[in-house]
Structures are given as C-alpha cells and as structure tokens.
mmCIF file of C-alpha atoms in Angstrom:
data_model
loop_
_atom_site.group_PDB
_atom_site.id
_atom_site.type_symbol
_atom_site.label_atom_id
_atom_site.label_comp_id
_atom_site.label_asym_id
_atom_site.label_seq_id
_atom_site.Cartn_x
_atom_site.Cartn_y
_atom_site.Cartn_z
ATOM 1 C CA MET F 440 -16.660 261.322 60.688
ATOM 2 C CA LYS F 441 -13.940 259.017 61.606
ATOM 3 C CA ARG F 442 -10.974 258.424 59.242
ATOM 4 C CA ASP F 443 -8.981 255.384 59.108
ATOM 5 C CA PRO F 444 -5.279 255.860 60.656
ATOM 6 C CA LYS F 445 -4.008 253.309 57.891
ATOM 7 C CA ILE F 446 -4.585 256.275 55.386
ATOM 8 C CA TYR F 447 -2.263 258.439 57.385
ATOM 9 C CA VAL F 448 0.328 255.845 57.719
ATOM 10 C CA LEU F 449 0.251 255.104 53.974
ATOM 11 C CA GLY F 450 0.608 258.900 53.291
ATOM 12 C CA VAL F 451 3.618 259.106 55.487
ATOM 13 C CA LEU F 452 5.274 255.989 54.032
ATOM 14 C CA LEU F 453 4.854 257.458 50.511
ATOM 15 C CA VAL F 454 6.085 260.902 51.270
ATOM 16 C CA SER F 455 9.073 259.448 53.213
ATOM 17 C CA SER F 456 9.989 257.051 50.562
ATOM 18 C CA ALA F 457 10.334 259.945 47.772
ATOM 19 C CA CYS F 458 13.458 259.868 45.702
ATOM 20 C CA VAL F 459 16.071 262.451 46.444
ATOM 21 C CA GLU F 460 18.515 263.539 43.666
ATOM 22 C CA GLU F 461 22.238 263.649 44.642
ATOM 23 C CA PHE F 462 23.659 267.157 44.500
ATOM 24 C CA GLU F 463 27.204 267.499 42.998
ATOM 25 C CA PRO F 464 28.234 271.139 43.047
ATOM 26 C CA GLU F 465 30.557 272.298 40.314
ATOM 27 C CA ILE F 466 33.645 273.524 42.116
ATOM 28 C CA VAL F 467 36.102 275.432 39.919
ATOM 29 C CA SER F 468 38.302 276.672 42.742
ATOM 30 C CA TYR F 469 38.154 277.720 46.418
ATOM 31 C CA ASP F 470 39.852 280.178 48.631
ATOM 32 C CA LYS F 471 41.092 279.510 51.972
ATOM 33 C CA LEU F 472 38.683 281.608 53.701
ATOM 34 C CA LEU F 473 38.562 282.156 57.363
ATOM 35 C CA VAL F 474 35.854 280.231 59.274
ATOM 36 C CA VAL F 475 34.807 281.565 62.767
ATOM 37 C CA GLU F 476 32.888 279.366 64.999
ATOM 38 C CA GLY F 477 31.638 280.305 68.407
ATOM 39 C CA THR F 478 28.745 280.868 70.697
ATOM 40 C CA ILE F 479 28.464 283.709 73.198
ATOM 41 C CA THR F 480 25.726 283.122 75.748
ATOM 42 C CA ASP F 481 24.369 284.804 78.794
ATOM 43 C CA GLU F 482 25.908 282.197 81.001
ATOM 44 C CA MET F 483 28.867 283.662 83.098
ATOM 45 C CA SER F 484 31.744 281.438 81.872
ATOM 46 C CA ARG F 485 34.862 281.354 79.586
ATOM 47 C CA HIS F 486 33.750 281.366 76.073
ATOM 48 C CA LYS F 487 35.402 279.533 73.193
ATOM 49 C CA ILE F 488 36.024 280.539 69.506
ATOM 50 C CA LEU F 489 37.363 278.245 66.770
ATOM 51 C CA LEU F 490 39.221 279.548 63.861
ATOM 52 C CA SER F 491 40.123 277.641 60.721
ATOM 53 C CA LYS F 492 40.454 277.877 56.974
ATOM 54 C CA THR F 493 38.103 276.324 54.394
ATOM 55 C CA THR F 494 39.143 273.154 52.526
ATOM 56 C CA PRO F 495 37.940 271.490 49.541
ATOM 57 C CA LEU F 496 34.516 269.711 49.951
ATOM 58 C CA ASP F 497 36.211 266.257 49.274
ATOM 59 C CA THR F 498 38.466 266.513 52.230
ATOM 60 C CA ILE F 499 37.599 265.682 55.792
ATOM 61 C CA PHE F 500 40.289 267.487 57.718
ATOM 62 C CA VAL F 501 40.250 270.891 59.418
ATOM 63 C CA LEU F 502 42.834 273.585 58.981
ATOM 64 C CA PRO F 503 43.123 275.247 62.282
ATOM 65 C CA GLU F 504 44.271 278.989 62.134
ATOM 66 C CA SER F 505 46.873 279.739 64.869
ATOM 67 C CA GLY F 506 48.402 282.900 66.122
ATOM 68 C CA ALA F 507 45.304 284.984 65.866
ATOM 69 C CA SER F 508 44.482 288.013 68.175
ATOM 70 C CA ILE F 509 40.822 287.723 69.058
ATOM 71 C CA LYS F 510 38.671 290.339 71.016
ATOM 72 C CA VAL F 511 35.045 290.457 71.505
ATOM 73 C CA VAL F 512 33.414 293.986 72.116
ATOM 74 C CA ALA F 513 30.059 293.950 74.042
ATOM 75 C CA SER F 514 27.306 296.421 73.114
ATOM 76 C CA ASN F 515 28.255 298.272 76.433
ATOM 77 C CA GLY F 516 31.843 298.748 75.111
ATOM 78 C CA SER F 517 33.341 296.015 77.344
ATOM 79 C CA THR F 518 36.355 294.190 75.714
ATOM 80 C CA TYR F 519 37.149 290.406 76.280
ATOM 81 C CA SER F 520 40.411 288.964 75.007
ATOM 82 C CA PHE F 521 40.846 285.455 73.942
ATOM 83 C CA THR F 522 43.986 283.298 74.033
ATOM 84 C CA GLU F 523 45.024 280.155 72.091
ATOM 85 C CA ILE F 524 44.631 276.970 74.057
ATOM 86 C CA ALA F 525 45.198 274.551 71.219
ATOM 87 C CA PRO F 526 45.666 275.055 67.302
ATOM 88 C CA GLY F 527 42.759 277.244 66.227
ATOM 89 C CA GLN F 528 40.898 277.024 69.620
ATOM 90 C CA TYR F 529 40.738 280.146 71.597
ATOM 91 C CA GLU F 530 39.212 280.751 74.995
ATOM 92 C CA SER F 531 38.343 284.026 76.847
ATOM 93 C CA THR F 532 40.795 285.141 79.439
ATOM 94 C CA VAL F 533 38.041 285.919 81.888
ATOM 95 C CA ASP F 534 34.521 284.774 82.470
ATOM 96 C CA PHE F 535 31.702 286.970 81.109
ATOM 97 C CA LYS F 536 28.262 286.891 79.874
#
C-alpha cells in the first residue's frame, strides 16, 4: 500500500508549529558557585580548563576565576599541572593524553 508523502509533510508541519510556553524560573537568590569547564581527550596535546563563577540568569558576562591551582590526576596516578594563561583560562604545562 503506497502512502501519500503529503500526509507526512502535513504531520511534520503540524508538530513543528506547536506552541511552546516560555519558562520563567523563580530565582530568589544565587551563590557565586565555581564552574569548571574542560575536556580531556586521548589526543596528545596541552589541555585547557576554564574556571568561572556563576552569575544571575539576566546577565551575559562571565566572571573568570583567577589564581587557582589546578592539577589533574590520571587513573594511573600521573599528575598534570595547569597554569593560568588568561583570566580564568588554564593550560596544562605538558602535553598528555
């Protein structure tokens, strides 16, 4: 039995045009929590970690966290240190994977 592709197109249009209700979270207060961003891969390279503090949802700026001491400890016990290259941006001192 062959089906008309127009039915599928109509179905997709109906689903994609559904209304979405805007979400407005109730925010009483916030704490300046530490945010750690980074990806460690199996690629032999210098890896980067970004440190910042949380900000209110209605702001668009980032509060970088400077002066931190960062070390990554691998499952085999190897330790890799990071140095700050820009406010809140840290890079490993050696290549590792």
